[in-house]
Amino acid sequence: MRSRCPLEERLLQKRNSRENLDRFIPNRSAMDFDFAHYMLTQGKKGKENPSRYGRDYRKQLAEAMNMNRTRILAFKNKPPAPVELFPSNFSSLPQDKPANHKPHRHIPQTSERTLDASDLIDDYYLNLLDWGSSNVIAIALANKVYLWDATDCSTSELATFDVERGPVTSVSWAIDGRHIAIGLDNSEVQLWDSTANQYLRTLRGCHRSRVGSLAWNNHILTTGGMDGRIVNNDVRIRSHIVETYRGHEREVCGLKWSASGQQLASGGNDNLLHIWDNRSVAPTQWLHRLEDHTAAVKALAWCPFQRNLLASGGGGNDRGIKFWNTHTGACLNSVDTGSQVCALLWNMNERELLSSHGFTRNQLTLWKYPSMVRIAELTGHTSRVLHMAQSPNGCTVASAAGERLNFWNVFGDPEEVKPAPKEPFAHVNRIR
C-alpha cells in the first residue's frame, strides 16, 4: 500500500471521524422544540401582561416542566482546532537562495583613470580609437598614432604622417593584436607591425578621399571612405582589392563584421544602414537596405549572445538606438535616447548595452537589454563622447572626447568575468 505523507494522513483521519461533526449544523438530540414553540407563540404575551405571569410563577413552571435551559439550539462538540499546514516557526527557518540569484553589481560613477588626449580631432565621422587583443590601445591624435599598453601603462608613438597624407582618420587592430591598419586623409591605408614598430605596406586605389572606417574579417581588411565606397582588401596578396560594395551615397562612417564573419553592417552619412552577406550569390549586393534612421549612422554593435542581432545608433537629428534582425531585416525595437548616439558596445557577460552620447550631457548610458531600462549614467566628459573601445576581457571601457581618454570599470571586475570566447579566426597568425 502506498505510504502517505503526514499531511495526507491527518486529513484522512479527520474525514473518517464521527465525533468531528460540522460546527454549523445543530444536534437535534440536544434541542427542545416544545420550549422553542412556547417562546415563539406565548413568550410575548408574558411581556405584555406581567401581572398574570409573574417572575416567581414562570420560575416554578420552568422547574416543573424541566425548561430551565438557556439554549434552544445546542451543539454537542466544540469546533475542531485548525490544521497547521506549516510549522509555526517556518518563517524563521533558513531558506535557500534561488539558483539564478546574482549579487548586485556596483557600477562606479567616476572613471578609474584619465589620460591626456590633446589634438583629438572633433569629427563625428571618424574612428580614432581601438583596443586590441594584446591589451594595447591605439589612438590617433592629429597626424600621429600612439599606443598605450594597459598591462604596464606604458606609452609609445607608433607613426607620424606628414600633412600631405594626414591627419589620421581611422585606426583598427587586426585580430592577432599585433598588426594595425591606419586610414589616412589622402585615401591611403597603411599597415604596421606594432611589436616591431615597423611599417609594412600601403593599400592604394581603394578610395578617392579620406578613409574614415575600418573593419577586419580574418585576413580581409574592409575600408569605408568619404566617397561612399566599401572595399574588401586581401592583405596577403599584392593586388589587394577583391570586392567593392556600392550602396551608400555619402561618407561611410560605420563598419562592423559579425562574429561569424558572414555579415557586414555599414552605416553612412546618408542615414542608411546596409547589411551585406558574403554567403549570398551576389555578395556585393546589399541584403537589406534599412532607411529608418533620420541622421548619420555611425554607432554599430553586433550582439555577442544572439545571432543576427545588430544595434545601431543615429546622429543628432535621430538620437535613437535601433535593434535589427539582420536575417529578416526587421526592426525589433527603437529607443529615443534624447541625444546624439556616437558609439555602442555590448557587455560580453551580461545582457547590457553601453552607449556614448553628445549634446547635451556628453554621457555614457548603460542599458538593460531587452527592456532598455537605464541602469547607470556616467558623466565626466565635457564634450561629445565620439569614441569607445572595450578591453579584451570585456570589463573596462575607454572613452575619448575632447582632450581626455577616460577608463570606466562599467562591465564588472576581471575576477568575476567568464573566460573570453575563442576568436573565430585564431588560425591566422601573420600578415604578409
JSON list of N, CA and C in Angstrom, two decimals, residues 191 201 203 216-221 233-242 427-428 430-432:
[
{"chain": "A", "resi": 191, "resn": "LEU", "atom": "N", "xyz": [49.55, 49.61, -43.23]},
{"chain": "A", "resi": 191, "resn": "LEU", "atom": "CA", "xyz": [49.61, 48.50, -42.28]},
{"chain": "A", "resi": 191, "resn": "LEU", "atom": "C", "xyz": [50.93, 48.56, -41.54]},
{"chain": "A", "resi": 201, "resn": "ARG", "atom": "N", "xyz": [53.15, 47.98, -45.32]},
{"chain": "A", "resi": 201, "resn": "ARG", "atom": "CA", "xyz": [52.75, 48.27, -46.70]},
{"chain": "A", "resi": 201, "resn": "ARG", "atom": "C", "xyz": [51.65, 49.32, -46.72]},
{"chain": "A", "resi": 203, "resn": "LEU", "atom": "N", "xyz": [48.03, 50.39, -48.81]},
{"chain": "A", "resi": 203, "resn": "LEU", "atom": "CA", "xyz": [46.95, 49.99, -49.71]},
{"chain": "A", "resi": 203, "resn": "LEU", "atom": "C", "xyz": [46.45, 51.23, -50.43]},
{"chain": "A", "resi": 216, "resn": "TRP", "atom": "N", "xyz": [38.16, 44.53, -39.70]},
{"chain": "A", "resi": 216, "resn": "TRP", "atom": "CA", "xyz": [38.88, 43.31, -40.07]},
{"chain": "A", "resi": 216, "resn": "TRP", "atom": "C", "xyz": [37.93, 42.11, -40.05]},
{"chain": "A", "resi": 217, "resn": "ASN", "atom": "N", "xyz": [38.15, 41.20, -41.02]},
{"chain": "A", "resi": 217, "resn": "ASN", "atom": "CA", "xyz": [37.48, 39.91, -41.06]},
{"chain": "A", "resi": 217, "resn": "ASN", "atom": "C", "xyz": [38.52, 38.88, -41.52]},
{"chain": "A", "resi": 218, "resn": "ASN", "atom": "N", "xyz": [39.19, 38.28, -40.52]},
{"chain": "A", "resi": 218, "resn": "ASN", "atom": "CA", "xyz": [40.28, 37.37, -40.82]},
{"chain": "A", "resi": 218, "resn": "ASN", "atom": "C", "xyz": [41.40, 38.13, -41.54]},
{"chain": "A", "resi": 219, "resn": "HIS", "atom": "N", "xyz": [41.76, 37.72, -42.73]},
{"chain": "A", "resi": 219, "resn": "HIS", "atom": "CA", "xyz": [42.81, 38.40, -43.48]},
{"chain": "A", "resi": 219, "resn": "HIS", "atom": "C", "xyz": [42.25, 39.48, -44.41]},
{"chain": "A", "resi": 220, "resn": "ILE", "atom": "N", "xyz": [40.95, 39.72, -44.33]},
{"chain": "A", "resi": 220, "resn": "ILE", "atom": "CA", "xyz": [40.31, 40.74, -45.16]},
{"chain": "A", "resi": 220, "resn": "ILE", "atom": "C", "xyz": [40.17, 42.02, -44.34]},
{"chain": "A", "resi": 221, "resn": "LEU", "atom": "N", "xyz": [40.70, 43.11, -44.88]},
{"chain": "A", "resi": 221, "resn": "LEU", "atom": "CA", "xyz": [40.53, 44.42, -44.28]},
{"chain": "A", "resi": 221, "resn": "LEU", "atom": "C", "xyz": [39.50, 45.19, -45.10]},
{"chain": "A", "resi": 233, "resn": "ASN", "atom": "N", "xyz": [39.81, 44.24, -48.88]},
{"chain": "A", "resi": 233, "resn": "ASN", "atom": "CA", "xyz": [41.21, 44.12, -49.26]},
{"chain": "A", "resi": 233, "resn": "ASN", "atom": "C", "xyz": [41.81, 42.86, -48.65]},
{"chain": "A", "resi": 234, "resn": "ASP", "atom": "N", "xyz": [42.36, 41.99, -49.49]},
{"chain": "A", "resi": 234, "resn": "ASP", "atom": "CA", "xyz": [43.08, 40.82, -49.01]},
{"chain": "A", "resi": 234, "resn": "ASP", "atom": "C", "xyz": [44.53, 41.24, -48.80]},
{"chain": "A", "resi": 235, "resn": "VAL", "atom": "N", "xyz": [44.92, 41.39, -47.54]},
{"chain": "A", "resi": 235, "resn": "VAL", "atom": "CA", "xyz": [46.23, 41.95, -47.24]},
{"chain": "A", "resi": 235, "resn": "VAL", "atom": "C", "xyz": [47.36, 40.97, -47.49]},
{"chain": "A", "resi": 236, "resn": "ARG", "atom": "N", "xyz": [47.05, 39.74, -47.88]},
{"chain": "A", "resi": 236, "resn": "ARG", "atom": "CA", "xyz": [48.09, 38.75, -48.13]},
{"chain": "A", "resi": 236, "resn": "ARG", "atom": "C", "xyz": [48.65, 38.83, -49.54]},
{"chain": "A", "resi": 237, "resn": "ILE", "atom": "N", "xyz": [47.91, 39.48, -50.43]},
{"chain": "A", "resi": 237, "resn": "ILE", "atom": "CA", "xyz": [48.31, 39.47, -51.84]},
{"chain": "A", "resi": 237, "resn": "ILE", "atom": "C", "xyz": [48.61, 40.88, -52.32]},
{"chain": "A", "resi": 238, "resn": "ARG", "atom": "N", "xyz": [49.35, 40.94, -53.45]},
{"chain": "A", "resi": 238, "resn": "ARG", "atom": "CA", "xyz": [49.76, 42.24, -53.97]},
{"chain": "A", "resi": 238, "resn": "ARG", "atom": "C", "xyz": [48.56, 43.03, -54.48]},
{"chain": "A", "resi": 239, "resn": "SER", "atom": "N", "xyz": [47.72, 42.40, -55.31]},
{"chain": "A", "resi": 239, "resn": "SER", "atom": "CA", "xyz": [46.51, 43.08, -55.80]},
{"chain": "A", "resi": 239, "resn": "SER", "atom": "C", "xyz": [45.42, 42.88, -54.75]},
{"chain": "A", "resi": 240, "resn": "HIS", "atom": "N", "xyz": [45.40, 43.76, -53.80]},
{"chain": "A", "resi": 240, "resn": "HIS", "atom": "CA", "xyz": [44.65, 43.55, -52.56]},
{"chain": "A", "resi": 240, "resn": "HIS", "atom": "C", "xyz": [43.16, 43.76, -52.70]},
{"chain": "A", "resi": 241, "resn": "ILE", "atom": "N", "xyz": [42.68, 44.52, -53.68]},
{"chain": "A", "resi": 241, "resn": "ILE", "atom": "CA", "xyz": [41.24, 44.79, -53.82]},
{"chain": "A", "resi": 241, "resn": "ILE", "atom": "C", "xyz": [40.55, 43.55, -54.39]},
{"chain": "A", "resi": 242, "resn": "VAL", "atom": "N", "xyz": [39.65, 42.97, -53.61]},
{"chain": "A", "resi": 242, "resn": "VAL", "atom": "CA", "xyz": [38.96, 41.75, -54.06]},
{"chain": "A", "resi": 242, "resn": "VAL", "atom": "C", "xyz": [37.46, 41.99, -54.26]},
{"chain": "A", "resi": 427, "resn": "HIS", "atom": "N", "xyz": [43.30, 30.77, -36.33]},
{"chain": "A", "resi": 427, "resn": "HIS", "atom": "CA", "xyz": [44.31, 30.07, -37.12]},
{"chain": "A", "resi": 427, "resn": "HIS", "atom": "C", "xyz": [45.18, 31.03, -37.94]},
{"chain": "A", "resi": 428, "resn": "VAL", "atom": "N", "xyz": [44.76, 32.28, -38.03]},
{"chain": "A", "resi": 428, "resn": "VAL", "atom": "CA", "xyz": [45.54, 33.26, -38.76]},
{"chain": "A", "resi": 428, "resn": "VAL", "atom": "C", "xyz": [46.53, 33.91, -37.80]},
{"chain": "A", "resi": 430, "resn": "ARG", "atom": "N", "xyz": [49.63, 35.56, -39.04]},
{"chain": "A", "resi": 430, "resn": "ARG", "atom": "CA", "xyz": [50.57, 36.50, -39.64]},
{"chain": "A", "resi": 430, "resn": "ARG", "atom": "C", "xyz": [49.95, 37.19, -40.85]},
{"chain": "A", "resi": 431, "resn": "ILE", "atom": "N", "xyz": [50.52, 38.30, -41.22]},
{"chain": "A", "resi": 431, "resn": "ILE", "atom": "CA", "xyz": [50.11, 39.05, -42.39]},
{"chain": "A", "resi": 431, "resn": "ILE", "atom": "C", "xyz": [51.33, 39.22, -43.28]},
{"chain": "A", "resi": 432, "resn": "ARG", "atom": "N", "xyz": [51.19, 38.93, -44.56]},
{"chain": "A", "resi": 432, "resn": "ARG", "atom": "CA", "xyz": [52.32, 39.07, -45.46]},
{"chain": "A", "resi": 432, "resn": "ARG", "atom": "C", "xyz": [51.89, 39.81, -46.73]}
]
